[in-house]
PDB file of C-alpha atoms in Angstrom:
ATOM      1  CA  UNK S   1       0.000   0.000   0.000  1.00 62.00           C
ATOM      2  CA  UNK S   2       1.293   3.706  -0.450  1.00 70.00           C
ATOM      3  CA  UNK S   3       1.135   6.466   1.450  1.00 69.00           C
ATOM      4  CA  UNK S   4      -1.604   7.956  -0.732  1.00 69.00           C
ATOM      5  CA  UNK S   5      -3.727   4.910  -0.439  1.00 72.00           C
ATOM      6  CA  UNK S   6      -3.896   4.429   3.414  1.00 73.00           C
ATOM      7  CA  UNK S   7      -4.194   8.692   3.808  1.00 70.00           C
ATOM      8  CA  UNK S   8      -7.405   7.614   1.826  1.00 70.00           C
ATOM      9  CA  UNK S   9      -8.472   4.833   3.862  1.00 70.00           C
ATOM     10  CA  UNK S  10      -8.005   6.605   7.340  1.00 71.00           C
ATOM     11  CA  UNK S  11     -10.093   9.370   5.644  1.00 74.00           C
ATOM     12  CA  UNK S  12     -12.760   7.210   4.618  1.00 74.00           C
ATOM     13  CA  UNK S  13     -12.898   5.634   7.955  1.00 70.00           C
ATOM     14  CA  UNK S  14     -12.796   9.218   9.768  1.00 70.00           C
ATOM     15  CA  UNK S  15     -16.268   9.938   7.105  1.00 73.00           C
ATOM     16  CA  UNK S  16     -17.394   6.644   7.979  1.00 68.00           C
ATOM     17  CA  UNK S  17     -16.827   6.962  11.681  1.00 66.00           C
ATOM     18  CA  UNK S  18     -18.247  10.646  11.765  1.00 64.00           C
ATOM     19  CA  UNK S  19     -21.182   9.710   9.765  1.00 63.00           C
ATOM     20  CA  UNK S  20     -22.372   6.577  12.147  1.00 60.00           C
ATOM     21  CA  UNK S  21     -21.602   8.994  15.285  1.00 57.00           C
ATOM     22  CA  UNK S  22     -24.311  11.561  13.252  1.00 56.00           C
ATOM     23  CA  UNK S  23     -26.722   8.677  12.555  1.00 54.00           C
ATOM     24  CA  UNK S  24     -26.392   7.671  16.702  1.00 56.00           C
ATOM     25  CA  UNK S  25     -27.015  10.773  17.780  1.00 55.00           C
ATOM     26  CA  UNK S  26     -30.680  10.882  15.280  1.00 55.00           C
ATOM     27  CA  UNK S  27     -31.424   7.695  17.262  1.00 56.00           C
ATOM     28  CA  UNK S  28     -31.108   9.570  20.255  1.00 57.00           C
ATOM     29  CA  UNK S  29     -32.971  12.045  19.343  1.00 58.00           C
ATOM     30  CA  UNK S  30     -36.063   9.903  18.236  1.00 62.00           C
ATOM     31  CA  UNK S  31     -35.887   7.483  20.325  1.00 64.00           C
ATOM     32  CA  UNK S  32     -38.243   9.377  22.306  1.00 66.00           C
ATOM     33  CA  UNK S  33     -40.354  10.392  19.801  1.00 76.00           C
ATOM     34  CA  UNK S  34     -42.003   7.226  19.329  1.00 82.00           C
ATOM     35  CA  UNK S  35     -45.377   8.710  18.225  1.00 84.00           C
ATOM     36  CA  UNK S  36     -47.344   7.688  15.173  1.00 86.00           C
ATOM     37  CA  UNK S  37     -46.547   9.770  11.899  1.00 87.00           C
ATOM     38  CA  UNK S  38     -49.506  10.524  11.096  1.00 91.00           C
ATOM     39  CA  UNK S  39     -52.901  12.721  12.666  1.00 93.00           C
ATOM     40  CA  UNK S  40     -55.153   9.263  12.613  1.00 94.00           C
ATOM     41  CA  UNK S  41     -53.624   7.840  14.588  1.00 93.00           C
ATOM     42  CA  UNK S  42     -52.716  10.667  17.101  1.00 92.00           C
ATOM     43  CA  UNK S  43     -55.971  11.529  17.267  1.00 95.00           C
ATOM     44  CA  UNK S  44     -57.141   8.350  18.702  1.00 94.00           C
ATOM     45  CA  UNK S  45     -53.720   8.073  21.160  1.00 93.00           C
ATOM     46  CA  UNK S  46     -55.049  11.671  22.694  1.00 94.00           C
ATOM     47  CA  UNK S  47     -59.073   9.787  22.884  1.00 96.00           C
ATOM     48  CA  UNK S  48     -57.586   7.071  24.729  1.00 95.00           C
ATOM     49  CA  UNK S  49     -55.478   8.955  26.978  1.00 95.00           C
ATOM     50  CA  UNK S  50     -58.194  11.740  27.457  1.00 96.00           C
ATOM     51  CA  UNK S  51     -60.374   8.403  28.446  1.00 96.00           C
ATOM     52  CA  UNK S  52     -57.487   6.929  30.903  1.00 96.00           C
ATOM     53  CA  UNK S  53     -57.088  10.294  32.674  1.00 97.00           C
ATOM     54  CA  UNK S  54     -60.882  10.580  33.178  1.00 97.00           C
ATOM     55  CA  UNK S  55     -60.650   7.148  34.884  1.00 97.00           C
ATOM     56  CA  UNK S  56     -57.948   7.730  37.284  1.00 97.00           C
ATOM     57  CA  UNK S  57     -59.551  11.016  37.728  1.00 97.00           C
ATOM     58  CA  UNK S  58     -62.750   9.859  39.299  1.00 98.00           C
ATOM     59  CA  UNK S  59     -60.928   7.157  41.164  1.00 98.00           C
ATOM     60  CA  UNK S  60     -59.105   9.852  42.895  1.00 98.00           C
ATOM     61  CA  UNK S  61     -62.177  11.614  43.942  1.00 98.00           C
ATOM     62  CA  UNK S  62     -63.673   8.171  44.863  1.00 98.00           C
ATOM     63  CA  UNK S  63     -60.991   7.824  47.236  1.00 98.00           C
ATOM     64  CA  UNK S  64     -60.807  11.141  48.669  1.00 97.00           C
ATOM     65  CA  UNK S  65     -64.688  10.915  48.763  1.00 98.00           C
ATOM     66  CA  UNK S  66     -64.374   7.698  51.115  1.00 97.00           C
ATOM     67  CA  UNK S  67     -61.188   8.949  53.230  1.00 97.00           C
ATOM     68  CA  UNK S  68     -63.472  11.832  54.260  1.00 97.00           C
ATOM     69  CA  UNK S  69     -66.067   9.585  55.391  1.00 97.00           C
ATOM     70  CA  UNK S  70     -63.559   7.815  57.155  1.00 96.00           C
ATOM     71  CA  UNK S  71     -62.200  10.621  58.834  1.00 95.00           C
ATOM     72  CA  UNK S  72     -66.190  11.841  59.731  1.00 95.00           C
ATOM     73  CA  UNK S  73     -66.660   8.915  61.308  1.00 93.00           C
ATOM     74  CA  UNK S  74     -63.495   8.385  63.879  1.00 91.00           C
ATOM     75  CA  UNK S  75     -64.523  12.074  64.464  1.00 92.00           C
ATOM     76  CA  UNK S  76     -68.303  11.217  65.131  1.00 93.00           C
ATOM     77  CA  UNK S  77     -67.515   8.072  66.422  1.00 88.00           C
ATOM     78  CA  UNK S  78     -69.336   7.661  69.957  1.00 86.00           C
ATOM     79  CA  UNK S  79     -67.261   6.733  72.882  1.00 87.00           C
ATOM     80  CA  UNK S  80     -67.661   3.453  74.501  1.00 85.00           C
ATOM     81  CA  UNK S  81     -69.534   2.816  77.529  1.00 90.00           C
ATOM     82  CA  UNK S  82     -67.601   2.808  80.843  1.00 92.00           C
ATOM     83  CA  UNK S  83     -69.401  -0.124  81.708  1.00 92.00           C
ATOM     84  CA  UNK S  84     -71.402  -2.780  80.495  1.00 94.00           C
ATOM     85  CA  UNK S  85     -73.578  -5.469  81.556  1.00 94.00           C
ATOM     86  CA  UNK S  86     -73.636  -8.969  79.678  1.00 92.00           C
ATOM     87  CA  UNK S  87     -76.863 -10.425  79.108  1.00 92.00           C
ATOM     88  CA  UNK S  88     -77.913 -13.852  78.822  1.00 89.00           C
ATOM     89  CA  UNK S  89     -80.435 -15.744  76.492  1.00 89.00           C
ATOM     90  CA  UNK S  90     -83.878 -15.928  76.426  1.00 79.00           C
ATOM     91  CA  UNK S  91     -87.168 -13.650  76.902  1.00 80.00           C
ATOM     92  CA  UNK S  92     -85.761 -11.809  79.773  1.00 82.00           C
ATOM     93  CA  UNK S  93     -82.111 -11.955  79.271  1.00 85.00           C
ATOM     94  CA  UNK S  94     -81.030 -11.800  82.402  1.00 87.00           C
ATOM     95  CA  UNK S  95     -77.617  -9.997  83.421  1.00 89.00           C
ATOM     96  CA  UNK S  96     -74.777 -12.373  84.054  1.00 91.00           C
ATOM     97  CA  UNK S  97     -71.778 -10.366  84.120  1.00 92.00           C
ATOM     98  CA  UNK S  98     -69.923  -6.626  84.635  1.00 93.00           C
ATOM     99  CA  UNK S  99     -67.481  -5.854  82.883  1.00 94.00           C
ATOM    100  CA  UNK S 100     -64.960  -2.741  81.978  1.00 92.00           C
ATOM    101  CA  UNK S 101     -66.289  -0.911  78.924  1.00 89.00           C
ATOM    102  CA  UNK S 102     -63.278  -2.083  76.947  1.00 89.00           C
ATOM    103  CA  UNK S 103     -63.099  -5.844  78.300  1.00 90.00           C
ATOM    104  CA  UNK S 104     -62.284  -8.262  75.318  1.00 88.00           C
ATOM    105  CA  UNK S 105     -64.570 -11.049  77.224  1.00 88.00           C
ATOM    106  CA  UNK S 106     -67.971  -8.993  76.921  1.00 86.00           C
ATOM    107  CA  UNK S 107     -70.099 -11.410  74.558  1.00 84.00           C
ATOM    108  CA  UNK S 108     -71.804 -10.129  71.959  1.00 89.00           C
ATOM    109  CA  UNK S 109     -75.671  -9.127  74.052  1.00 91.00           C
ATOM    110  CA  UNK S 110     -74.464  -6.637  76.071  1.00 90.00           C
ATOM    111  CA  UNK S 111     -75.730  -3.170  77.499  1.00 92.00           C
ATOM    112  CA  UNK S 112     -74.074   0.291  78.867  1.00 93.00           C
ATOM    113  CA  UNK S 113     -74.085   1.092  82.213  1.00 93.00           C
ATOM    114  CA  UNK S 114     -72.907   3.729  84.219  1.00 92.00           C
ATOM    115  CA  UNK S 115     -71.022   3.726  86.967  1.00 91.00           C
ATOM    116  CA  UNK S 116     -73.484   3.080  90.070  1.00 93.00           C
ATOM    117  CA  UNK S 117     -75.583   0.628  88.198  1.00 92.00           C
ATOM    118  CA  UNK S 118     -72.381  -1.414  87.827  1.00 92.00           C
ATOM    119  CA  UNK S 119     -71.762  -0.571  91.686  1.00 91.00           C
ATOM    120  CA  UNK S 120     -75.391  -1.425  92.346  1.00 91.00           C
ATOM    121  CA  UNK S 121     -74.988  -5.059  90.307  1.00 91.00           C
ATOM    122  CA  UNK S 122     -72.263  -6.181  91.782  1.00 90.00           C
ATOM    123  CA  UNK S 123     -73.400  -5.585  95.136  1.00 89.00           C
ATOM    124  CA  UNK S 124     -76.177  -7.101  94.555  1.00 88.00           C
ATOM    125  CA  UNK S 125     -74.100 -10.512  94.032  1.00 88.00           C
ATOM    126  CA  UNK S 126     -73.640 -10.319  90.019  1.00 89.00           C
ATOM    127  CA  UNK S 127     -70.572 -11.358  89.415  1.00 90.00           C
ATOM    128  CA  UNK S 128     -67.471  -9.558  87.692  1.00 91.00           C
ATOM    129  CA  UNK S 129     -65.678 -10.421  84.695  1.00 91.00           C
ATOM    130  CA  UNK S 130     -62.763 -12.282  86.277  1.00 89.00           C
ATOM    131  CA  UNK S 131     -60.358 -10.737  82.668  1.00 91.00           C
ATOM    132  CA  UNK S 132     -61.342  -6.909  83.276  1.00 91.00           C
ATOM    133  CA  UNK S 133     -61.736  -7.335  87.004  1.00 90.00           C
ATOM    134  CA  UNK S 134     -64.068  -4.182  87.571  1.00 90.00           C
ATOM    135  CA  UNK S 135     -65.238  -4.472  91.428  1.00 88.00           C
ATOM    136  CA  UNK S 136     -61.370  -3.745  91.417  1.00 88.00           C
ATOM    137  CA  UNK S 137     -61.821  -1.127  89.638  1.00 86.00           C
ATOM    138  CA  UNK S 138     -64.940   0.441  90.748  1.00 86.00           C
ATOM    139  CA  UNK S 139     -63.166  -0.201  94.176  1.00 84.00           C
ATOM    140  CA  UNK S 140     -65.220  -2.661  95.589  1.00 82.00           C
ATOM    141  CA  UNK S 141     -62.547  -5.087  96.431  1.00 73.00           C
ATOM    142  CA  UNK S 142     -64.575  -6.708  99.615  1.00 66.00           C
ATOM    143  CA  UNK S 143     -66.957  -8.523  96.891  1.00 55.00           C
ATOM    144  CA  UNK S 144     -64.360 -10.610  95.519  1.00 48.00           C
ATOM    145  CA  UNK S 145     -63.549 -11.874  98.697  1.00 50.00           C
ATOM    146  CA  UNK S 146     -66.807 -11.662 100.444  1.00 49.00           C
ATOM    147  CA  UNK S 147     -68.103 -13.973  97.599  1.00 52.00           C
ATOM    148  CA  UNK S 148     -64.916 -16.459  97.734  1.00 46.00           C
ATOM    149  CA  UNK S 149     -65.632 -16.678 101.482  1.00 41.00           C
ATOM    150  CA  UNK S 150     -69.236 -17.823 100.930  1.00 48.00           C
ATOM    151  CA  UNK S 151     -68.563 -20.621  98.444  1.00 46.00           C
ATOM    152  CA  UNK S 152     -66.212 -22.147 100.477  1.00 43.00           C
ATOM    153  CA  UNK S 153     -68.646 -21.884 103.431  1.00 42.00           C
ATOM    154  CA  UNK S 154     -71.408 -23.424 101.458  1.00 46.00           C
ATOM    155  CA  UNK S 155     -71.385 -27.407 101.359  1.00 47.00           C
TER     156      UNK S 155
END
C-alpha cells in the first residue's frame, strides 16, 4: 500500500466513523419520539389517553370521597360505655356479668351502664368479669372476697 492509499483509507474511515456517530445521535434524538406519523392515529392516542385520565380522575375523587367519610366517622364516632352489663339468652335476658367498657370477654348481648348501676350489680351478688376485674376497679374489692368466702362456706 502507499502512502496515498492508506491517507485515503483513514479518511474514509474518519467519514465513515463521523457519519455513524451523526446517525447515533438521530437515534437519540427519536428514540423518544415514538409517536405515530400521522394525525389518525394521534388523534385516537389523545381519545384514549383523554379516556385513561378521566378514569384515574374519578378514582381519585372516589378515594378522597371515602377517606373523608372515614375521617367523619373516627370524628363522630361515639365513645364506649364505661361499663357494660352482659346479658344472657332468652325472653328476659337476664344480666350475668360486669365488665370494663373495653373488656375483650364482653359477649356479643351486652348493654351500657354507668357507673353506680355497675356498683349497684355487683353488690347485689352479680358477678365480675374475672379478665377486666371491675369491682377492682370500681373499688369494691370486699366482693371478691366476700363472695370467695361464701362458696367455700357453702357445702
Amino acid at each position: 500500500m502507499t502512502a496515498t492509499s492508506i491517507t485515503h483509507v483513514i479518511e474514509r474511515k474518519i467519514e465513515h466513523a463521523s457519519a455513524r456517530a451523526m446517525d447515533h445521535g438521530l437515534r437519540i434524538k427519536n428514540m423518544f419520539d415514538d409517536l405515530p406519523p400521522d394525525l389518525d392515529r394521534l388523534h385516537t392516542l389523545r381519545v384514549w389517553h383523554t379516556l385513561w385520565l378521566q378514569r384515574i380522575d374519578a378514582k381519585i375523587a372516589a378515594l378522597t370521597r371515602r377517606q373523608a367519610e372515614q375521617d367523619r366517622g373516627r370524628r363522630n364516632r361515639p365513645t364506649p360505655p364505661e361499663w357494660i352489663v352482659e346479658l344472657g339468652i332468652g325472653d328476659r335476658r337476664p344480666p350475668l356479668r360486669v365488665h370494663a367498657g373495653d373488656c375483650y370477654m364482653a359477649g356479643k348481648r351486652r348493654r351500657p351502664v354507668d357507673r353506680d348501676e355497675a356498683r349497684r350489680l355487683l353488690a347485689a351478688g352479680l358477678k365480675a368479669c374475672g379478665h377486666c376485674r371491675p369491682d377492682n376497679l370500681l373499688g369494691i374489692t370486699d366482693l371478691s372476697s366476700r363472695q370467695a368466702l361464701t362458696a367455700a362456706a357453702a357445702p
